[in-house]
Coordinates of C-alpha atoms in Angstrom, one line a residue:
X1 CA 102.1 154.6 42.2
X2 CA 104.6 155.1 39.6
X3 CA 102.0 153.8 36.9
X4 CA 99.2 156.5 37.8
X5 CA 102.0 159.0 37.5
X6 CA 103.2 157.9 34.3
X7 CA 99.8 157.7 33.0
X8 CA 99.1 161.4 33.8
X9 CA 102.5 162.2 31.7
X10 CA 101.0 160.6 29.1
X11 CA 97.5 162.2 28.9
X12 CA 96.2 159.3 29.5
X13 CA 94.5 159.6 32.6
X14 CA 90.5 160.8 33.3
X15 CA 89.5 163.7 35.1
X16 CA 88.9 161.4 38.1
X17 CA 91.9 159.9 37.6
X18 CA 93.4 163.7 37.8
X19 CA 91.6 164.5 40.4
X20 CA 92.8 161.0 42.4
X21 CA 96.3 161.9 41.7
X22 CA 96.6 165.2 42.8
X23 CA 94.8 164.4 46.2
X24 CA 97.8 161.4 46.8
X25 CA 100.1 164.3 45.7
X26 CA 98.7 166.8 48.6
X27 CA 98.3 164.1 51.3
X28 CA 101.1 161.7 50.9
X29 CA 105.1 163.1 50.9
X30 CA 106.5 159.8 49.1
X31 CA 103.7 160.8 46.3
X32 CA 104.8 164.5 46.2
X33 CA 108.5 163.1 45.9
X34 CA 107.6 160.2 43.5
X35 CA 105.8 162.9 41.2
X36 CA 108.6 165.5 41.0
X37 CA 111.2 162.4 40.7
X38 CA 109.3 161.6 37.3
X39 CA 108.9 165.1 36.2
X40 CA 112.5 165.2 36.1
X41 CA 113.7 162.3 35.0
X42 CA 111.5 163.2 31.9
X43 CA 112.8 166.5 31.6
X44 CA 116.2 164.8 31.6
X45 CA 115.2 162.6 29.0
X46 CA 114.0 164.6 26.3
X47 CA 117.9 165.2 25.6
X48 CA 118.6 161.6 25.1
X49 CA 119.7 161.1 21.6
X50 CA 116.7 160.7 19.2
X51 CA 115.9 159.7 15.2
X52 CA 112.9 161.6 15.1
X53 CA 110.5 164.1 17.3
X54 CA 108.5 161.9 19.4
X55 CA 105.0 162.0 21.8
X56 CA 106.4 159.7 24.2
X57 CA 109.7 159.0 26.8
X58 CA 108.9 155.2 25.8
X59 CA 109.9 153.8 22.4
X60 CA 107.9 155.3 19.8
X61 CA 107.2 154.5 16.2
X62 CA 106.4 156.5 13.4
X63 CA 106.0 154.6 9.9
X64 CA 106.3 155.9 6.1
X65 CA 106.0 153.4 3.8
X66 CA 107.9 150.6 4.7
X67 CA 110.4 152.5 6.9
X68 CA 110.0 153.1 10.5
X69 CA 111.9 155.9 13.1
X70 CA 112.4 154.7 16.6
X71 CA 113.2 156.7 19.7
X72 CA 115.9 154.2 21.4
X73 CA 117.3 155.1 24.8
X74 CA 120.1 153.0 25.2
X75 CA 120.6 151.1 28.8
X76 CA 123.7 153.8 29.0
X77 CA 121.9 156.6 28.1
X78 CA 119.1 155.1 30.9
X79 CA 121.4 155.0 33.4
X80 CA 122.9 158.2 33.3
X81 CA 119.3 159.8 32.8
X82 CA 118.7 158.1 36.2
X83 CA 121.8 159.2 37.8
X84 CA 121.7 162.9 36.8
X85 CA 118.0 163.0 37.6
X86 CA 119.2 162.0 40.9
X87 CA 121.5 164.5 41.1
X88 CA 119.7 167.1 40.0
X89 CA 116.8 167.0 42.9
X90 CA 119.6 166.3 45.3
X91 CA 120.7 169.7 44.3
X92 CA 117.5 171.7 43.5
X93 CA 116.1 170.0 47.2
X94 CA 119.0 171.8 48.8
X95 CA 119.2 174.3 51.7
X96 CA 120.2 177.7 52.0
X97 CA 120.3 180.6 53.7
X98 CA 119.4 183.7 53.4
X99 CA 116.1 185.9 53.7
X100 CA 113.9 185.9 50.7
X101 CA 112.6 190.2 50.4
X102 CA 108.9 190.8 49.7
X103 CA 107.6 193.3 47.6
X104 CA 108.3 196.1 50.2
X105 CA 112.1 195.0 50.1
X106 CA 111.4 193.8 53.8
X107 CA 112.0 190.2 55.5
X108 CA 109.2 188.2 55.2
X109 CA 110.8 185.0 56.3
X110 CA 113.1 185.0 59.2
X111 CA 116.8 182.9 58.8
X112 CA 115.7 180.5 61.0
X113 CA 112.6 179.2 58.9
X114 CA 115.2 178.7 55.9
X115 CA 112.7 177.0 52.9
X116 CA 113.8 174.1 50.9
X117 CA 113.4 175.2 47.6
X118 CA 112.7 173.2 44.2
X119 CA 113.8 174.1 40.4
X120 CA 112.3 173.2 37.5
X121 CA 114.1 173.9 33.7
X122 CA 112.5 173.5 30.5
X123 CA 115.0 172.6 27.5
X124 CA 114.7 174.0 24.2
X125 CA 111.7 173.0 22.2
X126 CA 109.9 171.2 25.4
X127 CA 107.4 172.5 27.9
X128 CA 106.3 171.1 31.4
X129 CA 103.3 170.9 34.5
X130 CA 104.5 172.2 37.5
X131 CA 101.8 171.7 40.8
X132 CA 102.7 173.8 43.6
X133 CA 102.2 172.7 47.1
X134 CA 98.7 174.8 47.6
X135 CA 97.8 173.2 44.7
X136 CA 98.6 176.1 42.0
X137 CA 98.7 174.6 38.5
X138 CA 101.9 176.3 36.0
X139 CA 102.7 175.5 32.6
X140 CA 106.2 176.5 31.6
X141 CA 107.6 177.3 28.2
X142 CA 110.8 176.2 26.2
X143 CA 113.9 177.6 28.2
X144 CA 112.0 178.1 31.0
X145 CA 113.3 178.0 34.7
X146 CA 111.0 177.8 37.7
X147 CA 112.2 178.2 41.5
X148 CA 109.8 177.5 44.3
X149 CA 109.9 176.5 48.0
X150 CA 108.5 173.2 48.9
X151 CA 106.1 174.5 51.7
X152 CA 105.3 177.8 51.2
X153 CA 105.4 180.4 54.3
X154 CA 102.1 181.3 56.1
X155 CA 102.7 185.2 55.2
X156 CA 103.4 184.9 51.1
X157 CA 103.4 182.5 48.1
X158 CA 106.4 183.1 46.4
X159 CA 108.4 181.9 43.2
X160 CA 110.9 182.8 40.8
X161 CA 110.3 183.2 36.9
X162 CA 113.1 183.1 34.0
X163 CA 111.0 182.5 31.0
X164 CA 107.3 182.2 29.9
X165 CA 104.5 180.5 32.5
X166 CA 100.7 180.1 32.2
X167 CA 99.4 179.9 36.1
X168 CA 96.6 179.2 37.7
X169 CA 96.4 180.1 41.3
X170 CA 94.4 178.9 44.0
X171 CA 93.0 181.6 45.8
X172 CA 94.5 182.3 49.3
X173 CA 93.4 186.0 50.3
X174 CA 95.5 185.9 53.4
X175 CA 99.1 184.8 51.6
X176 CA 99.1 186.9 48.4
X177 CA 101.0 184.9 45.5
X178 CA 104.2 186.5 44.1
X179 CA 106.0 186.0 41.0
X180 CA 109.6 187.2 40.8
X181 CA 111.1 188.2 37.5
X182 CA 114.1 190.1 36.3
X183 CA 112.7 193.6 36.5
X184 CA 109.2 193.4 38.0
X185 CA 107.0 191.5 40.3
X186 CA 103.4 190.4 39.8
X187 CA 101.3 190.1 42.6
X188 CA 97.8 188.0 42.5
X189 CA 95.9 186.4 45.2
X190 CA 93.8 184.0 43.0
X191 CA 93.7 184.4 39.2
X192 CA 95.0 183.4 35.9
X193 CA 97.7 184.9 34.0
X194 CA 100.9 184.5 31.6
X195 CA 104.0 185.6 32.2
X196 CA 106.5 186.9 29.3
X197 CA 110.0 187.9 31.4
X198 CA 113.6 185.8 30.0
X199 CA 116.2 187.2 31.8
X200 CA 118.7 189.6 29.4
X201 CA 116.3 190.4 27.0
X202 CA 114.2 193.7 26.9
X203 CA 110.6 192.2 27.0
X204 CA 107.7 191.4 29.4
X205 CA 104.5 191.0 29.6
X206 CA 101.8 190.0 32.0
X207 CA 98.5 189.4 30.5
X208 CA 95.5 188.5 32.8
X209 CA 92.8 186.1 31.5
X210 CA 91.0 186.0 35.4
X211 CA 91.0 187.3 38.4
X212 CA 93.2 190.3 39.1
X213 CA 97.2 191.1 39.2
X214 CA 99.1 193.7 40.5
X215 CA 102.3 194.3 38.4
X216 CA 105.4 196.7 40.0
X217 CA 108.3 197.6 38.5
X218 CA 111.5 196.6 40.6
X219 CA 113.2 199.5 40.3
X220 CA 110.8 202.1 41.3
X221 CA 108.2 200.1 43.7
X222 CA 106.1 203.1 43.4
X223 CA 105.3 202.2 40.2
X224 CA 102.2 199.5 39.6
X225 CA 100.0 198.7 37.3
X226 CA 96.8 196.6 38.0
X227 CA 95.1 194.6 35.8
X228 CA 91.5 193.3 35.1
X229 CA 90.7 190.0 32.4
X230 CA 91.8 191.0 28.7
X231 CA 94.4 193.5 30.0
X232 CA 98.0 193.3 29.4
X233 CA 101.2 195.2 31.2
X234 CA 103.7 195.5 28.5
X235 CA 107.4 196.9 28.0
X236 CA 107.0 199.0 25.1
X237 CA 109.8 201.5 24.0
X238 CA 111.4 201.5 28.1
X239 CA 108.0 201.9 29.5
X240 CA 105.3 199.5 31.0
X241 CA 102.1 200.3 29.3
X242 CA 98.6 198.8 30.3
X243 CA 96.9 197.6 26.7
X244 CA 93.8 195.5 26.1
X245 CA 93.9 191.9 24.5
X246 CA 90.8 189.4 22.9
X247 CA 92.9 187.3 20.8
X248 CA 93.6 184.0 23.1
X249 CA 96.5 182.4 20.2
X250 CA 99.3 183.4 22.1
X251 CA 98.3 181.4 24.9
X252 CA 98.2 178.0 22.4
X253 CA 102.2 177.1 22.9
X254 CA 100.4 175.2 26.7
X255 CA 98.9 173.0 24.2
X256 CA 102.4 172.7 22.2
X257 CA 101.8 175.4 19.8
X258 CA 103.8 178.4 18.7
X259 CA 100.9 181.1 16.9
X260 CA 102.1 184.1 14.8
X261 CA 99.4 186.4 14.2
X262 CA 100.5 189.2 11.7
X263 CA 103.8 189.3 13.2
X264 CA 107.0 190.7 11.2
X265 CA 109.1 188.0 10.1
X266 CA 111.9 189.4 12.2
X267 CA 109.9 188.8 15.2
X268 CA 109.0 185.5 14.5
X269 CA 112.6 184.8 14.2
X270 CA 113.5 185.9 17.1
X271 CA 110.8 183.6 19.1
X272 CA 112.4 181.1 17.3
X273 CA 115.9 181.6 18.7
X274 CA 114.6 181.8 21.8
X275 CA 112.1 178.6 22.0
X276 CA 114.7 176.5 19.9
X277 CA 117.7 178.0 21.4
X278 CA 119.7 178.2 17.6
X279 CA 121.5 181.3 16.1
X280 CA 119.1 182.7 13.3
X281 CA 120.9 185.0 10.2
X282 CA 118.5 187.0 8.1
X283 CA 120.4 187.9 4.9
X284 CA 117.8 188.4 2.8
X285 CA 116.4 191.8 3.7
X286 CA 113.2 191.4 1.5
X287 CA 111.4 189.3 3.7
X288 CA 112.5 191.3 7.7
X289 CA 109.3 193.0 7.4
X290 CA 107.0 191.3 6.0
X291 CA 104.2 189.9 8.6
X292 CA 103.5 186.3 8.8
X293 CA 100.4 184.4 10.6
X294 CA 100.9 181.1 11.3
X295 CA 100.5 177.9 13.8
X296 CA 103.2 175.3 14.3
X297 CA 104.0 172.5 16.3
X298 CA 106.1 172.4 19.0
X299 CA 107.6 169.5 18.8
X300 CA 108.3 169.4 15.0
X301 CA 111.2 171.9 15.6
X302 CA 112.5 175.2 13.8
X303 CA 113.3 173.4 10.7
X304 CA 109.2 172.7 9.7
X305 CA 108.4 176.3 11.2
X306 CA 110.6 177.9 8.8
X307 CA 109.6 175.5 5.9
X308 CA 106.0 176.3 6.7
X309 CA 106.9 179.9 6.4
X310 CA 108.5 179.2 3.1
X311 CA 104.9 178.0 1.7
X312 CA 103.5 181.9 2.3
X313 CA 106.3 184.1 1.2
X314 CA 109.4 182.3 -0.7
X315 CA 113.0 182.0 0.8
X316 CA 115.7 179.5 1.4
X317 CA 118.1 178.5 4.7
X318 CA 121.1 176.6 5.6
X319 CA 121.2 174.7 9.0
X320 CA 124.7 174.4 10.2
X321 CA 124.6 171.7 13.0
X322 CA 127.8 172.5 14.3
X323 CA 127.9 175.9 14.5
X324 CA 123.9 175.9 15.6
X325 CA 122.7 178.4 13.2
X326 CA 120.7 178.8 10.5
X327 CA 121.5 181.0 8.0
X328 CA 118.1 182.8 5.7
X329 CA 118.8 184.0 2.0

């Protein structure tokens, strides 16, 4: 068991193999368990202490010359991984009560059929799977928290969003799926959409690449927008605006890739506060306009973006790891 799931971590499983997996997952609770166990545990692990930016949870190796950078987890490290992992699905597996509200702002679940609800978090400059129990496939972005019940109820499919997610929903006419988010909730049945909505920050965006969405504004329910493929809901200047999309690159960060296309650099900066979770300065007002295109890795951290960035249009920066900032001159 624990060696198919690993495998699938790794990208090292076929399509069949995929396909095998997520089958066990569906049928067998000690699979479902085993899976989200993992999921979490290497979650966990990604803030163990590292030399270098790595593929793998495993040792790793990466040579230059006649030096070599290994990712070490030491047995103490290991253990504590295991025990907070623990704790952490104890916690997220919890009860409570209360009644979740539907779009409508009426019960749709009564007290008694309290759900046991599951949260996954992303840390800063990682990204993870999620499958839901009807078999829903999400990708979630750096920073990125996820709430969703275990079982979902026979009347709606409902989940909470703090961050950026790429889902794919199995259609289910009869129990519409629901995404929660700070101001507004999106409303699909069976499609395929990203999600743009971190808490305390005045952006959103929903942009539909199948299917079709609904998107309502929590504060005025009378307010929707609907969406067809290549359409995007947007917050622009206070107001959600419907606007057409062609350019797929913004989807890229599912494959570990941040893509700038003509963006301000001021923008770009601010992505990169958010994905890396660091403090950016801009002192050098020459360069907070000027537009940048531009693909980096993931996992090679802020640092290589901004030296990247350096390659198009000259500047310098200070990384203070103490303080987490970087100052720009």
């Amino acid at each position: 068991m624990y060696l198919l799931i690993e495998q699938y971590f790794e990208g090292e499983l076929s399509p069949e193999g995929k396909r095998e997996l997520f089958e066990k997952i569906d049928t067998d609770e000690k699979w479902k368990e085993e899976f989200i166990a993992i999921q979490n545990l290497r979650g966990l692990t990604a803030w163990a202490p590292v030399a270098t930016s790595c593929h793998k949870t495993s040792a790793n190796v990466e040579s230059s010359g006649n030096k070599s950078n290994k990712r070490i987890i030491s047995p103490r490290v290991r253990h504590f991984i295991g025990y907070a992992a623990a704790i952490l699905i104890a916690f997220t597996l919890a009860r409570f009560a209360g009644e979740q509200k539907g779009l409508s702002g009426e019960s749709v679940l009564s007290p008694e059929k309290s759900p046991v609800y599951q949260e996954i978090s992303t840390p800063a400059g990682q990204r993870a799977f999620v499958r839901l129990p009807d078999s829903s496939t999400i990708w979630l972005n750096a920073r990125t928290t996820l709430r969703y019940p275990v079982d979902f109820s026979e009347k709606e499919r409902h989940v909470e969003l703090d961050g950026e997610a790429f889902f794919v929903i199995k259609e289910n006419p009869e129990s519409p799926f629901i995404v929660s988010t700070e101001n507004y909730n999106i409303k699909v049945t069976g499609t395929s959409f990203n999600v743009y909505a971190y808490k305390n920050r005045n952006e959103f965006s929903a942009s539909l690449t199948e299917g079709s969405v609904q998107v309502f504004d929590l504060k005025d329910k009378t307010q929707c927008i609907r969406l067809k493929p290549n359409e995007r809901a947007e917050l622009v200047n206070g107001q959600l605006t419907k606007t057409d999309f062609h350019n797929m690159d913004f989807l890229l960060w599912k494959d570990g890739i941040y893509a700038f296309d003509d963006l301000p650099f001021y923008e770009i900066i601010k992505k990169l506060e958010l994905y890396y979770d660091i403090a950016i300065i801009v002192n050098n007002n020459s360069i907070r306009n000027y537009k940048f295109s531009g693909k980096f890795r993931q996992r090679d951290g802020v640092e290589r973006a901004l030296r990247t960035l350096q390659k198009i249009h000259p500047f310098s920066f200070v990384k203070d790891d103490e303080l987490n900032t970087i100052i720009i001159k």
